[in-house]
Every structure is written in C-alpha cells, then in structure tokens.
Amino acid sequence: MQVFKCAMKLVARRPVYFLVYGVWLSLMAVFMASSLMSPASTDEYEKYQVDYAVIDRDSSQVSEGVCEFLTTQGDRIAIEDSDFAIQDAVAKDTCSYLLIIPDGYGEAFMEAAKNAEPLPEMECIYSYYSAEGALVDAALAEYLSSLSAYAAAMPDKPVNELIELAMQASRVYADVQIIPSETDATETDKFMFYLQFDMYVYFAGIIVCVGMMLVTLNRAEVRRRNLASPISYIRYSAQTMLACLVVMMIFWALTYILGAVCFPQSFAAVPLLGKVMMAIVPFVFALIPLSVAFLMGQLHVGETLMNAVGNILGLVLSFLGGSWVPMDIMTPEVNMIAHFLPGYWYTDALSRACQLGSSDYATLAAIGCDIGIMLLFAAAVFGIALVVGRMRTQTSEAGGNAAAEVVAI
C-alpha cells in the first residue's frame, strides 16, 4: 500500500484546502441552512413599532395632531432641537424617522387645505439602515391628506374636531388573518437544506484535493519512476483510485455527520429509510466531482485552474440545481437547462428522501431514478478521463512502454 500512503501524504501536505473547502464551507452551509428557516408565525397580527423623533417648532394644534398620530406608529425618542443633536442622531441611527415641523406650519396647512392649494412641507429624515422611515412617512402623508380633506369639506369646524375626525379615519384598518403558507419549511427540511448547500462543498473540495494529488502523481518524472518500480500498473492504479475514494468519503462523512450534529431535531424527524437515502444520495453525487477531479488530473492542469474549475462548477451547479434558489421561482428556460445538469437530480432526490416512508415505493423508485442519472453523469465524465489518460500515456512526455514505442517509431 505504498502508493496509497504516498497519495494520502500528498493530500495531507495541503491542509489549507481541506480546512477551507471542507470545514469552513461546511460550517457556512450550516449557517445558511439555519437562516433559510422561516420563523414560527404567531396567531395574531402585531403592527411593527418604529422609533421616531419629532422636533416641533410650531406648537400649533396641527403639529400636536401630527405628534399624536405618530404615537400610533411607535415609540418617540427625545432629541434636542440643535444642528449638532440632529446630525448626531442621524449619524448614530438613533431613530428610524426624524420629523421637523417648521414654525407657522399649522396656520399654513389650514389655509392651504381650505383654499385647495398644495400643502406645506415638513423636513423629514429616514434611517439609512431600513425602509421603516419611509413607511412611517407614507402613513403620515395619508393622515395629513385626510385632515386636509376634512378641513376643505368643513372649513367652519374647529381644528381640534377636524384632527379628531382624521385620527378616527387613521384608526380604520383592514382585518388581518394569518394563513400558513404551504411552502413553509418544516423541521425535516432543515437537514435537507444543509445537504443541498453541500453541493458546492463537494465540487470545490473534492476536485481541488483529489485533482492536486493526481496532478502530482501524473508528473512525467514521477510517472516514469513509478512505472519502473516492481509494483504492477493495475495495483498502482487500484491504490491511487482507493486514495481518491477515501478523500471523497472523508468529505462525504464530514458533511453528513456535521449536519446530523448541528441539526439534531431535524435529523431525528427524518424517517429511518429517509436517513439512509439521504446518506446514499450525497455519496453517489460526490462521485461526479471525483470523476471531474480524475479528468483534471489526466489533463495535468495547474493549481490555479484546478481551484477555478472546482469553484466555478460548484457555484453554477448549486445555482442551477436549486440549492440556493428554489426551482419554482426560476423561469421555464432555466428549469429546462437544469434538467441536463446533475445538481437538479441531486436536490430532487434529497427533497423526496427527507419525507420518505417505509412503504412509499413510488417515491423510493423516483429516488432510485435520480441516483441512476447521477451515476450516468459520473460514468460519462470518468469515461472521458480514461480516454484522455490513455491518449496521454502514448505521448513522449508521459514515459512508459507505450510512449517508448511511439518514440521508437
């Protein structure tokens, strides 16, 4: 097993690849899968409360009505009426909405409302962190529009009564009923989402780690020395492939065990047969990047290109496979393209396996079909790699008897 030990040592010499593509990306998949879960919905609708501030330089009945209306939008924050205090509040994001009512606003507002003229403006500042301030400003504009309409319709009515009518109108809300979405993620989906994100981990990690090992072993001087050794070519190839398979299984076992540890409740909620299939599906899928790594090794590409191929393929297949964006919201053209890529069949198999029951033979057959398609992808890429490797052994740079015969001719 000298070749196997040598191959594993080559992988161990580059621990940074395993730490980045194996450990770090797997942990990132844990965080992303956790963030995808929608929070549990409450039984009652609660209006969102916003922190706001008002600087009233008018002190009129209209400005007081504005302040009274804003109390329905959230909690008021006290801010001093000075340029420094206002700038400091904006810079520190003390409140989401800051309103400055200028002097004489109330009188100008009532006069403009009764004469059907444009209403005077107030100075408002939104928070740059969110759109909460814009929402409050839209609600305030609706209140002022109601107050203006009442003032135009009843010009002889006292201002305080007009404000009360506008406040009553602002308190009218539509009935809100929370209906659970049929697409809300369940507890079992948490583990499935994690394994879907690991599609990128498999492609980036396995291609780079296995590919760099094979590139080293396929160097002309190393290959000549190995072919001159007493070990047969069949044993040499078998031990090399065993090392590749072990590296692949390390990535597969790491991701699966990490998911089971980080999502224990989700893992426990998956039926027993589902757990088995959710272990088999990633194992079969990992054979595809293993075949790509074998092809990259036969092509003798450099380290930079190896990293580029692993990352680009991982990103493209993860996106088009529905790992990051649900296939339901993609266009029909993208869905059609996704059917020609292995990522689609991987996510489809996982989504079926997470709910698989012991007597659900139809779903089990569908998963078997997905697994068969992924095996065909792996076999196709592996076949191409064998052809490339065979052609390369006949070159003068490869070494060996086949190359020597070509040179002799």
mmCIF file of C-alpha atoms in Angstrom:
data_model
loop_
_atom_site.group_PDB
_atom_site.id
_atom_site.type_symbol
_atom_site.label_atom_id
_atom_site.label_comp_id
_atom_site.label_asym_id
_atom_site.label_seq_id
_atom_site.Cartn_x
_atom_site.Cartn_y
_atom_site.Cartn_z
ATOM 1 C CA MET A 1 0.000 0.000 0.000
ATOM 2 C CA GLN A 2 2.948 2.322 -0.596
ATOM 3 C CA VAL A 3 1.204 4.165 -3.415
ATOM 4 C CA PHE A 4 -1.902 4.687 -1.269
ATOM 5 C CA LYS A 5 0.168 6.051 1.622
ATOM 6 C CA CYS A 6 2.080 8.335 -0.712
ATOM 7 C CA ALA A 7 -1.148 9.669 -2.214
ATOM 8 C CA MET A 8 -2.632 10.389 1.204
ATOM 9 C CA LYS A 9 0.563 12.186 2.227
ATOM 10 C CA LEU A 10 0.222 14.405 -0.838
ATOM 11 C CA VAL A 11 -3.284 15.371 0.280
ATOM 12 C CA ALA A 12 -2.108 15.962 3.857
ATOM 13 C CA ARG A 13 0.605 18.342 2.635
ATOM 14 C CA ARG A 14 -2.094 20.821 1.634
ATOM 15 C CA PRO A 15 -4.264 21.041 4.776
ATOM 16 C CA VAL A 16 -5.421 24.546 3.919
ATOM 17 C CA TYR A 17 -7.550 23.187 1.070
ATOM 18 C CA PHE A 18 -9.277 20.718 3.356
ATOM 19 C CA LEU A 19 -9.849 23.364 6.042
ATOM 20 C CA VAL A 20 -11.255 25.906 3.590
ATOM 21 C CA TYR A 21 -13.250 23.671 1.251
ATOM 22 C CA GLY A 22 -14.176 21.020 3.775
ATOM 23 C CA VAL A 23 -14.545 22.552 7.215
ATOM 24 C CA TRP A 24 -15.176 26.218 6.528
ATOM 25 C CA LEU A 25 -17.618 25.757 3.632
ATOM 26 C CA SER A 26 -19.484 23.091 5.603
ATOM 27 C CA LEU A 27 -19.878 25.495 8.517
ATOM 28 C CA MET A 28 -21.056 28.164 6.091
ATOM 29 C CA ALA A 29 -23.637 25.684 4.815
ATOM 30 C CA VAL A 30 -24.818 25.226 8.416
ATOM 31 C CA PHE A 31 -25.279 28.982 8.861
ATOM 32 C CA MET A 32 -27.047 29.407 5.516
ATOM 33 C CA ALA A 33 -29.363 26.466 6.110
ATOM 34 C CA SER A 34 -30.252 27.855 9.542
ATOM 35 C CA SER A 35 -31.061 31.292 8.107
ATOM 36 C CA LEU A 36 -33.362 29.821 5.468
ATOM 37 C CA MET A 37 -35.811 28.514 8.040
ATOM 38 C CA SER A 38 -38.829 30.780 8.341
ATOM 39 C CA PRO A 39 -39.735 31.742 11.921
ATOM 40 C CA ALA A 40 -42.833 30.311 13.508
ATOM 41 C CA SER A 41 -45.832 32.534 12.780
ATOM 42 C CA THR A 42 -47.826 33.991 15.614
ATOM 43 C CA ASP A 43 -51.565 33.574 15.971
ATOM 44 C CA GLU A 44 -52.214 37.322 15.948
ATOM 45 C CA TYR A 45 -51.018 40.140 13.735
ATOM 46 C CA GLU A 46 -48.983 42.800 15.522
ATOM 47 C CA LYS A 47 -48.181 46.119 13.909
ATOM 48 C CA TYR A 48 -44.477 46.910 13.749
ATOM 49 C CA GLN A 49 -43.390 49.728 16.062
ATOM 50 C CA VAL A 50 -40.806 52.254 14.870
ATOM 51 C CA ASP A 51 -38.523 54.500 16.899
ATOM 52 C CA TYR A 52 -39.131 58.068 15.758
ATOM 53 C CA ALA A 53 -38.360 61.628 16.855
ATOM 54 C CA VAL A 54 -40.250 64.910 16.365
ATOM 55 C CA ILE A 55 -38.898 68.433 16.685
ATOM 56 C CA ASP A 56 -41.954 70.687 16.914
ATOM 57 C CA ARG A 57 -41.046 74.317 16.217
ATOM 58 C CA ASP A 58 -44.669 75.301 15.587
ATOM 59 C CA SER A 59 -46.550 74.178 18.750
ATOM 60 C CA SER A 60 -49.891 74.542 16.990
ATOM 61 C CA GLN A 61 -52.950 72.303 17.131
ATOM 62 C CA VAL A 62 -51.995 70.823 13.749
ATOM 63 C CA SER A 63 -48.452 69.999 14.890
ATOM 64 C CA GLU A 64 -49.787 68.487 18.093
ATOM 65 C CA GLY A 65 -52.145 66.375 15.975
ATOM 66 C CA VAL A 66 -49.148 65.198 13.955
ATOM 67 C CA CYS A 67 -47.370 64.204 17.165
ATOM 68 C CA GLU A 68 -50.478 62.406 18.390
ATOM 69 C CA PHE A 69 -50.734 60.461 15.140
ATOM 70 C CA LEU A 70 -47.088 59.403 15.276
ATOM 71 C CA THR A 71 -47.679 57.821 18.686
ATOM 72 C CA THR A 72 -49.639 55.141 16.824
ATOM 73 C CA GLN A 73 -46.548 54.307 14.738
ATOM 74 C CA GLY A 74 -44.069 53.512 17.508
ATOM 75 C CA ASP A 75 -42.027 54.934 20.367
ATOM 76 C CA ARG A 76 -40.875 58.543 20.435
ATOM 77 C CA ILE A 77 -37.210 59.344 21.051
ATOM 78 C CA ALA A 78 -36.323 62.704 22.618
ATOM 79 C CA ILE A 79 -33.823 64.709 20.547
ATOM 80 C CA GLU A 80 -32.634 68.244 21.286
ATOM 81 C CA ASP A 81 -33.506 70.939 18.738
ATOM 82 C CA SER A 82 -29.967 71.764 17.617
ATOM 83 C CA ASP A 83 -27.949 71.114 14.494
ATOM 84 C CA PHE A 84 -25.395 69.012 16.378
ATOM 85 C CA ALA A 85 -28.055 66.845 18.080
ATOM 86 C CA ILE A 86 -29.869 66.257 14.785
ATOM 87 C CA GLN A 87 -26.648 65.355 12.936
ATOM 88 C CA ASP A 88 -25.580 63.097 15.793
ATOM 89 C CA ALA A 89 -28.924 61.278 15.788
ATOM 90 C CA VAL A 90 -28.715 60.733 12.042
ATOM 91 C CA ALA A 91 -25.103 59.530 12.180
ATOM 92 C CA LYS A 92 -25.738 57.123 15.058
ATOM 93 C CA ASP A 93 -29.096 55.943 13.676
ATOM 94 C CA THR A 94 -30.789 56.802 16.966
ATOM 95 C CA CYS A 95 -34.235 56.667 15.366
ATOM 96 C CA SER A 96 -35.666 55.377 12.118
ATOM 97 C CA TYR A 97 -37.675 58.520 11.370
ATOM 98 C CA LEU A 98 -36.958 62.132 12.344
ATOM 99 C CA LEU A 99 -39.576 64.848 11.613
ATOM 100 C CA ILE A 100 -39.011 68.598 11.894
ATOM 101 C CA ILE A 101 -42.187 70.718 11.949
ATOM 102 C CA PRO A 102 -41.295 74.325 10.966
ATOM 103 C CA ASP A 103 -42.685 77.423 12.631
ATOM 104 C CA GLY A 104 -46.044 78.521 11.203
ATOM 105 C CA TYR A 105 -46.787 75.101 9.711
ATOM 106 C CA GLY A 106 -50.238 74.738 11.311
ATOM 107 C CA GLU A 107 -51.545 78.045 10.052
ATOM 108 C CA ALA A 108 -50.107 77.490 6.574
ATOM 109 C CA PHE A 109 -51.561 73.958 6.464
ATOM 110 C CA MET A 110 -55.117 75.018 7.317
ATOM 111 C CA GLU A 111 -55.025 77.910 4.877
ATOM 112 C CA ALA A 112 -53.756 75.688 2.047
ATOM 113 C CA ALA A 113 -56.321 72.977 2.853
ATOM 114 C CA LYS A 114 -59.278 75.349 2.797
ATOM 115 C CA ASN A 115 -58.123 77.020 -0.422
ATOM 116 C CA ALA A 116 -57.339 73.682 -2.179
ATOM 117 C CA GLU A 117 -53.683 74.672 -2.543
ATOM 118 C CA PRO A 118 -50.583 72.432 -2.225
ATOM 119 C CA LEU A 119 -49.886 71.575 1.403
ATOM 120 C CA PRO A 120 -46.741 72.939 3.051
ATOM 121 C CA GLU A 121 -43.878 70.509 3.555
ATOM 122 C CA MET A 122 -42.090 69.340 6.664
ATOM 123 C CA GLU A 123 -38.484 68.219 6.849
ATOM 124 C CA CYS A 124 -38.070 64.502 7.482
ATOM 125 C CA ILE A 125 -35.011 62.270 7.697
ATOM 126 C CA TYR A 126 -35.125 58.485 7.144
ATOM 127 C CA SER A 127 -32.813 55.902 8.601
ATOM 128 C CA TYR A 128 -30.284 54.621 6.071
ATOM 129 C CA TYR A 129 -30.469 51.108 7.566
ATOM 130 C CA SER A 130 -34.033 50.214 6.559
ATOM 131 C CA ALA A 131 -37.240 51.401 4.903
ATOM 132 C CA GLU A 132 -39.103 51.844 8.198
ATOM 133 C CA GLY A 133 -38.892 55.633 7.962
ATOM 134 C CA ALA A 134 -40.416 55.665 4.501
ATOM 135 C CA LEU A 135 -43.301 53.545 5.789
ATOM 136 C CA VAL A 136 -43.983 55.990 8.639
ATOM 137 C CA ASP A 137 -43.778 58.948 6.266
ATOM 138 C CA ALA A 138 -46.315 57.319 3.938
ATOM 139 C CA ALA A 139 -48.694 56.772 6.867
ATOM 140 C CA LEU A 140 -48.249 60.408 7.983
ATOM 141 C CA ALA A 141 -48.967 61.636 4.451
ATOM 142 C CA GLU A 142 -52.201 59.649 4.462
ATOM 143 C CA TYR A 143 -53.198 61.205 7.810
ATOM 144 C CA LEU A 144 -52.448 64.732 6.572
ATOM 145 C CA SER A 145 -54.415 64.042 3.395
ATOM 146 C CA SER A 146 -57.436 63.053 5.485
ATOM 147 C CA LEU A 147 -57.058 66.145 7.680
ATOM 148 C CA SER A 148 -56.818 68.343 4.576
ATOM 149 C CA ALA A 149 -59.958 66.773 3.104
ATOM 150 C CA TYR A 150 -61.929 67.331 6.300
ATOM 151 C CA ALA A 151 -60.696 70.934 6.508
ATOM 152 C CA ALA A 152 -61.759 71.619 2.911
ATOM 153 C CA ALA A 153 -65.171 69.985 3.404
ATOM 154 C CA MET A 154 -65.899 71.633 6.783
ATOM 155 C CA PRO A 155 -63.997 74.955 6.863
ATOM 156 C CA ASP A 156 -66.024 76.340 9.813
ATOM 157 C CA LYS A 157 -65.349 73.348 12.082
ATOM 158 C CA PRO A 158 -62.799 73.840 14.906
ATOM 159 C CA VAL A 159 -59.294 72.462 14.235
ATOM 160 C CA ASN A 160 -59.338 70.080 17.171
ATOM 161 C CA GLU A 161 -62.527 68.432 15.873
ATOM 162 C CA LEU A 162 -61.014 68.094 12.394
ATOM 163 C CA ILE A 163 -57.954 66.436 13.928
ATOM 164 C CA GLU A 164 -60.168 64.013 15.846
ATOM 165 C CA LEU A 165 -62.004 63.064 12.639
ATOM 166 C CA ALA A 166 -58.683 62.484 10.847
ATOM 167 C CA MET A 167 -57.442 60.364 13.787
ATOM 168 C CA GLN A 168 -60.573 58.240 13.676
ATOM 169 C CA ALA A 169 -60.083 57.700 9.961
ATOM 170 C CA SER A 170 -56.458 56.655 10.528
ATOM 171 C CA ARG A 171 -57.546 54.031 13.087
ATOM 172 C CA VAL A 172 -59.578 52.126 10.490
ATOM 173 C CA TYR A 173 -57.588 49.019 9.479
ATOM 174 C CA ALA A 174 -58.437 46.030 7.361
ATOM 175 C CA ASP A 175 -58.862 42.730 9.193
ATOM 176 C CA VAL A 176 -55.657 40.692 9.079
ATOM 177 C CA GLN A 177 -55.714 36.922 9.145
ATOM 178 C CA ILE A 178 -52.540 34.838 9.128
ATOM 179 C CA ILE A 179 -52.698 31.896 6.739
ATOM 180 C CA PRO A 180 -49.761 29.454 6.938
ATOM 181 C CA SER A 181 -48.000 29.049 3.630
ATOM 182 C CA GLU A 182 -47.949 25.630 2.067
ATOM 183 C CA THR A 183 -44.306 26.204 1.138
ATOM 184 C CA ASP A 184 -43.127 26.995 4.663
ATOM 185 C CA ALA A 185 -40.115 24.927 5.631
ATOM 186 C CA THR A 186 -40.753 22.081 8.039
ATOM 187 C CA GLU A 187 -38.407 20.726 10.678
ATOM 188 C CA THR A 188 -37.202 17.922 8.412
ATOM 189 C CA ASP A 189 -36.294 20.414 5.681
ATOM 190 C CA LYS A 190 -33.515 21.906 7.787
ATOM 191 C CA PHE A 191 -31.221 18.916 7.283
ATOM 192 C CA MET A 192 -32.208 18.736 3.607
ATOM 193 C CA PHE A 193 -31.332 22.403 3.009
ATOM 194 C CA TYR A 194 -27.940 21.818 4.603
ATOM 195 C CA LEU A 195 -27.148 18.854 2.341
ATOM 196 C CA GLN A 196 -28.247 20.843 -0.698
ATOM 197 C CA PHE A 197 -25.811 23.615 0.156
ATOM 198 C CA ASP A 198 -23.070 20.978 0.448
ATOM 199 C CA MET A 199 -23.238 20.531 -3.327
ATOM 200 C CA TYR A 200 -20.728 23.380 -3.544
ATOM 201 C CA VAL A 201 -18.581 21.778 -0.826
ATOM 202 C CA TYR A 202 -18.337 18.522 -2.760
ATOM 203 C CA PHE A 203 -17.364 20.091 -6.052
ATOM 204 C CA ALA A 204 -14.896 22.634 -4.714
ATOM 205 C CA GLY A 205 -13.300 20.394 -2.088
ATOM 206 C CA ILE A 206 -13.097 17.059 -3.893
ATOM 207 C CA ILE A 207 -11.961 18.495 -7.225
ATOM 208 C CA VAL A 208 -9.168 20.547 -5.657
ATOM 209 C CA CYS A 209 -7.902 17.999 -3.109
ATOM 210 C CA VAL A 210 -8.111 14.922 -5.351
ATOM 211 C CA GLY A 211 -7.118 16.799 -8.502
ATOM 212 C CA MET A 212 -3.934 18.238 -6.997
ATOM 213 C CA MET A 213 -2.951 14.790 -5.734
ATOM 214 C CA LEU A 214 -3.407 13.249 -9.190
ATOM 215 C CA VAL A 215 -1.551 16.079 -10.902
ATOM 216 C CA THR A 216 1.447 15.392 -8.667
ATOM 217 C CA LEU A 217 1.340 11.654 -9.315
ATOM 218 C CA ASN A 218 0.982 12.196 -13.063
ATOM 219 C CA ARG A 219 4.108 14.305 -13.412
ATOM 220 C CA ALA A 220 6.377 12.810 -16.062
ATOM 221 C CA GLU A 221 9.338 12.128 -13.735
ATOM 222 C CA VAL A 222 7.111 10.671 -11.024
ATOM 223 C CA ARG A 223 5.234 8.539 -13.527
ATOM 224 C CA ARG A 224 8.470 7.170 -15.058
ATOM 225 C CA ARG A 225 9.774 6.203 -11.636
ATOM 226 C CA ASN A 226 6.503 4.504 -10.643
ATOM 227 C CA LEU A 227 6.299 2.564 -13.900
ATOM 228 C CA ALA A 228 9.865 1.356 -13.358
ATOM 229 C CA SER A 229 9.033 0.047 -9.874
ATOM 230 C CA PRO A 230 8.232 -3.657 -9.167
ATOM 231 C CA ILE A 231 4.556 -2.882 -8.499
ATOM 232 C CA SER A 232 2.229 -3.690 -11.366
ATOM 233 C CA TYR A 233 0.296 -0.982 -13.180
ATOM 234 C CA ILE A 234 -3.013 -2.493 -12.070
ATOM 235 C CA ARG A 235 -2.022 -2.372 -8.382
ATOM 236 C CA TYR A 236 -0.653 1.125 -8.815
ATOM 237 C CA SER A 237 -3.915 2.327 -10.387
ATOM 238 C CA ALA A 238 -6.039 0.498 -7.788
ATOM 239 C CA GLN A 239 -4.208 2.098 -4.861
ATOM 240 C CA THR A 240 -4.422 5.525 -6.493
ATOM 241 C CA MET A 241 -8.153 5.174 -7.015
ATOM 242 C CA LEU A 242 -8.547 3.927 -3.452
ATOM 243 C CA ALA A 243 -6.830 7.091 -2.185
ATOM 244 C CA CYS A 244 -9.167 9.217 -4.329
ATOM 245 C CA LEU A 245 -12.177 7.348 -2.976
ATOM 246 C CA VAL A 246 -11.002 7.772 0.636
ATOM 247 C CA VAL A 247 -10.624 11.546 0.189
ATOM 248 C CA MET A 248 -14.120 11.678 -1.301
ATOM 249 C CA MET A 249 -15.531 9.649 1.594
ATOM 250 C CA ILE A 250 -13.873 11.991 4.105
ATOM 251 C CA PHE A 251 -15.740 14.939 2.602
ATOM 252 C CA TRP A 252 -18.959 12.928 2.431
ATOM 253 C CA ALA A 253 -18.744 11.675 6.031
ATOM 254 C CA LEU A 254 -17.723 15.094 7.358
ATOM 255 C CA THR A 255 -20.688 16.896 5.806
ATOM 256 C CA TYR A 256 -23.231 14.257 6.775
ATOM 257 C CA ILE A 257 -22.065 13.910 10.392
ATOM 258 C CA LEU A 258 -21.762 17.684 10.801
ATOM 259 C CA GLY A 259 -25.340 18.116 9.580
ATOM 260 C CA ALA A 260 -26.634 15.462 11.963
ATOM 261 C CA VAL A 261 -24.802 17.113 14.887
ATOM 262 C CA CYS A 262 -25.794 20.697 14.069
ATOM 263 C CA PHE A 263 -29.435 19.855 13.285
ATOM 264 C CA PRO A 264 -30.274 17.045 15.728
ATOM 265 C CA GLN A 265 -34.020 17.717 15.820
ATOM 266 C CA SER A 266 -34.274 17.887 12.048
ATOM 267 C CA PHE A 267 -32.180 14.734 11.665
ATOM 268 C CA ALA A 268 -34.334 12.885 14.208
ATOM 269 C CA ALA A 269 -37.531 13.969 12.406
ATOM 270 C CA VAL A 270 -36.419 12.271 9.177
ATOM 271 C CA PRO A 271 -37.698 8.671 8.893
ATOM 272 C CA LEU A 272 -35.120 5.874 9.129
ATOM 273 C CA LEU A 273 -35.311 4.993 5.444
ATOM 274 C CA GLY A 274 -35.048 8.685 4.659
ATOM 275 C CA LYS A 275 -31.842 8.937 6.700
ATOM 276 C CA VAL A 276 -30.356 6.044 4.741
ATOM 277 C CA MET A 277 -31.286 7.533 1.376
ATOM 278 C CA MET A 278 -30.074 10.987 2.428
ATOM 279 C CA ALA A 279 -26.694 9.365 3.068
ATOM 280 C CA ILE A 280 -26.644 7.410 -0.194
ATOM 281 C CA VAL A 281 -27.661 10.347 -2.402
ATOM 282 C CA PRO A 282 -24.717 12.620 -1.396
ATOM 283 C CA PHE A 283 -22.328 9.668 -1.686
ATOM 284 C CA VAL A 284 -23.435 8.998 -5.247
ATOM 285 C CA PHE A 285 -23.371 12.694 -6.108
ATOM 286 C CA ALA A 286 -19.818 13.008 -4.735
ATOM 287 C CA LEU A 287 -18.711 10.513 -7.403
ATOM 288 C CA ILE A 288 -19.340 13.211 -10.022
ATOM 289 C CA PRO A 289 -16.791 15.741 -8.693
ATOM 290 C CA LEU A 290 -14.473 12.768 -8.080
ATOM 291 C CA SER A 291 -14.701 11.925 -11.793
ATOM 292 C CA VAL A 292 -14.098 15.564 -12.697
ATOM 293 C CA ALA A 293 -11.041 15.592 -10.427
ATOM 294 C CA PHE A 294 -9.771 12.456 -12.165
ATOM 295 C CA LEU A 295 -10.233 14.189 -15.524
ATOM 296 C CA MET A 296 -8.380 17.283 -14.290
ATOM 297 C CA GLY A 297 -5.552 15.065 -13.089
ATOM 298 C CA GLN A 298 -5.267 13.404 -16.509
ATOM 299 C CA LEU A 299 -5.187 16.818 -18.180
ATOM 300 C CA HIS A 300 -2.373 17.828 -15.811
ATOM 301 C CA VAL A 301 -3.823 21.297 -15.150
ATOM 302 C CA GLY A 302 -2.226 23.765 -12.753
ATOM 303 C CA GLU A 303 -3.233 24.622 -9.206
ATOM 304 C CA THR A 304 -4.906 27.902 -10.180
ATOM 305 C CA LEU A 305 -7.013 26.293 -12.890
ATOM 306 C CA MET A 306 -7.916 23.439 -10.546
ATOM 307 C CA ASN A 307 -9.276 25.880 -7.970
ATOM 308 C CA ALA A 308 -11.116 27.823 -10.654
ATOM 309 C CA VAL A 309 -12.781 24.703 -12.095
ATOM 310 C CA GLY A 310 -13.844 23.466 -8.651
ATOM 311 C CA ASN A 311 -15.323 26.773 -7.548
ATOM 312 C CA ILE A 312 -17.000 27.687 -10.841
ATOM 313 C CA LEU A 313 -18.574 24.268 -11.313
ATOM 314 C CA GLY A 314 -19.705 24.254 -7.692
ATOM 315 C CA LEU A 315 -21.298 27.684 -7.955
ATOM 316 C CA VAL A 316 -23.001 27.056 -11.305
ATOM 317 C CA LEU A 317 -24.372 23.627 -10.429
ATOM 318 C CA SER A 318 -25.523 24.799 -6.988
ATOM 319 C CA PHE A 319 -27.450 27.690 -8.501
ATOM 320 C CA LEU A 320 -28.951 25.787 -11.431
ATOM 321 C CA GLY A 321 -29.645 22.772 -9.225
ATOM 322 C CA GLY A 322 -31.967 24.694 -6.906
ATOM 323 C CA SER A 323 -29.588 24.615 -3.954
ATOM 324 C CA TRP A 324 -29.608 28.364 -3.339
ATOM 325 C CA VAL A 325 -32.692 29.487 -5.282
ATOM 326 C CA PRO A 326 -35.843 27.308 -5.412
ATOM 327 C CA MET A 327 -36.543 25.932 -8.855
ATOM 328 C CA ASP A 328 -40.200 27.007 -8.508
ATOM 329 C CA ILE A 329 -39.324 30.682 -8.928
ATOM 330 C CA MET A 330 -36.986 30.167 -11.890
ATOM 331 C CA THR A 331 -38.070 30.649 -15.478
ATOM 332 C CA PRO A 332 -39.053 27.652 -17.613
ATOM 333 C CA GLU A 333 -35.872 28.093 -19.679
ATOM 334 C CA VAL A 334 -33.670 27.789 -16.606
ATOM 335 C CA ASN A 335 -35.635 24.764 -15.413
ATOM 336 C CA MET A 336 -35.118 23.095 -18.772
ATOM 337 C CA ILE A 337 -31.362 23.711 -18.631
ATOM 338 C CA ALA A 338 -31.230 22.422 -15.049
ATOM 339 C CA HIS A 339 -32.562 19.021 -16.161
ATOM 340 C CA PHE A 340 -29.355 18.491 -18.149
ATOM 341 C CA LEU A 341 -27.157 19.022 -15.070
ATOM 342 C CA PRO A 342 -26.582 16.672 -12.101
ATOM 343 C CA GLY A 343 -27.415 19.275 -9.467
ATOM 344 C CA TYR A 344 -31.123 19.170 -10.312
ATOM 345 C CA TRP A 345 -31.351 15.406 -9.765
ATOM 346 C CA TYR A 346 -29.384 15.705 -6.533
ATOM 347 C CA THR A 347 -31.740 18.246 -4.965
ATOM 348 C CA ASP A 348 -34.764 16.366 -6.300
ATOM 349 C CA ALA A 349 -33.581 13.144 -4.658
ATOM 350 C CA LEU A 350 -32.916 14.889 -1.333
ATOM 351 C CA SER A 351 -36.309 16.607 -1.287
ATOM 352 C CA ARG A 352 -38.000 13.236 -1.826
ATOM 353 C CA ALA A 353 -35.820 11.376 0.689
ATOM 354 C CA CYS A 354 -36.463 13.741 3.620
ATOM 355 C CA GLN A 355 -40.138 12.652 3.703
ATOM 356 C CA LEU A 356 -39.613 9.056 2.626
ATOM 357 C CA GLY A 357 -41.687 6.468 4.476
ATOM 358 C CA SER A 358 -41.021 2.755 4.770
ATOM 359 C CA SER A 359 -43.868 1.849 2.416
ATOM 360 C CA ASP A 360 -43.571 4.710 -0.077
ATOM 361 C CA TYR A 361 -42.354 2.615 -3.003
ATOM 362 C CA ALA A 362 -43.216 5.213 -5.641
ATOM 363 C CA THR A 363 -41.008 7.837 -4.001
ATOM 364 C CA LEU A 364 -38.262 5.264 -3.494
ATOM 365 C CA ALA A 365 -38.384 4.402 -7.190
ATOM 366 C CA ALA A 366 -38.158 8.105 -8.100
ATOM 367 C CA ILE A 367 -35.103 8.484 -5.853
ATOM 368 C CA GLY A 368 -33.561 5.419 -7.494
ATOM 369 C CA CYS A 369 -34.108 7.044 -10.880
ATOM 370 C CA ASP A 370 -32.365 10.227 -9.676
ATOM 371 C CA ILE A 371 -29.451 8.164 -8.346
ATOM 372 C CA GLY A 372 -29.182 6.316 -11.659
ATOM 373 C CA ILE A 373 -28.980 9.588 -13.590
ATOM 374 C CA MET A 374 -26.229 10.864 -11.289
ATOM 375 C CA LEU A 375 -24.306 7.613 -11.780
ATOM 376 C CA LEU A 376 -24.559 8.122 -15.533
ATOM 377 C CA PHE A 377 -23.068 11.612 -15.177
ATOM 378 C CA ALA A 378 -20.183 10.209 -13.123
ATOM 379 C CA ALA A 379 -19.619 7.341 -15.567
ATOM 380 C CA ALA A 380 -19.623 9.686 -18.563
ATOM 381 C CA VAL A 381 -17.019 12.023 -17.062
ATOM 382 C CA PHE A 382 -14.934 9.069 -15.840
ATOM 383 C CA GLY A 383 -15.042 7.527 -19.330
ATOM 384 C CA ILE A 384 -13.784 10.760 -20.861
ATOM 385 C CA ALA A 385 -10.996 10.836 -18.261
ATOM 386 C CA LEU A 386 -9.956 7.297 -19.178
ATOM 387 C CA VAL A 387 -9.758 8.219 -22.859
ATOM 388 C CA VAL A 388 -7.717 11.322 -22.071
ATOM 389 C CA GLY A 389 -5.424 9.304 -19.809
ATOM 390 C CA ARG A 390 -4.953 6.641 -22.484
ATOM 391 C CA MET A 391 -4.063 9.244 -25.087
ATOM 392 C CA ARG A 392 -1.654 10.905 -22.694
ATOM 393 C CA THR A 393 0.237 7.663 -21.987
ATOM 394 C CA GLN A 394 1.083 7.480 -25.688
ATOM 395 C CA THR A 395 2.885 10.806 -25.671
ATOM 396 C CA SER A 396 6.651 11.030 -25.391
ATOM 397 C CA GLU A 397 6.405 13.130 -22.234
ATOM 398 C CA ALA A 398 4.382 10.557 -20.319
ATOM 399 C CA GLY A 399 7.001 7.847 -20.040
ATOM 400 C CA GLY A 400 6.358 4.101 -20.046
ATOM 401 C CA ASN A 401 6.389 1.437 -22.732
ATOM 402 C CA ALA A 402 3.615 2.960 -24.824
ATOM 403 C CA ALA A 403 5.479 6.246 -25.030
ATOM 404 C CA ALA A 404 8.740 4.481 -25.784
ATOM 405 C CA GLU A 405 7.113 2.646 -28.709
ATOM 406 C CA VAL A 406 5.823 5.938 -30.111
ATOM 407 C CA VAL A 407 9.320 7.481 -29.870
ATOM 408 C CA ALA A 408 10.900 4.405 -31.464
ATOM 409 C CA ILE A 409 8.553 4.583 -34.412
#
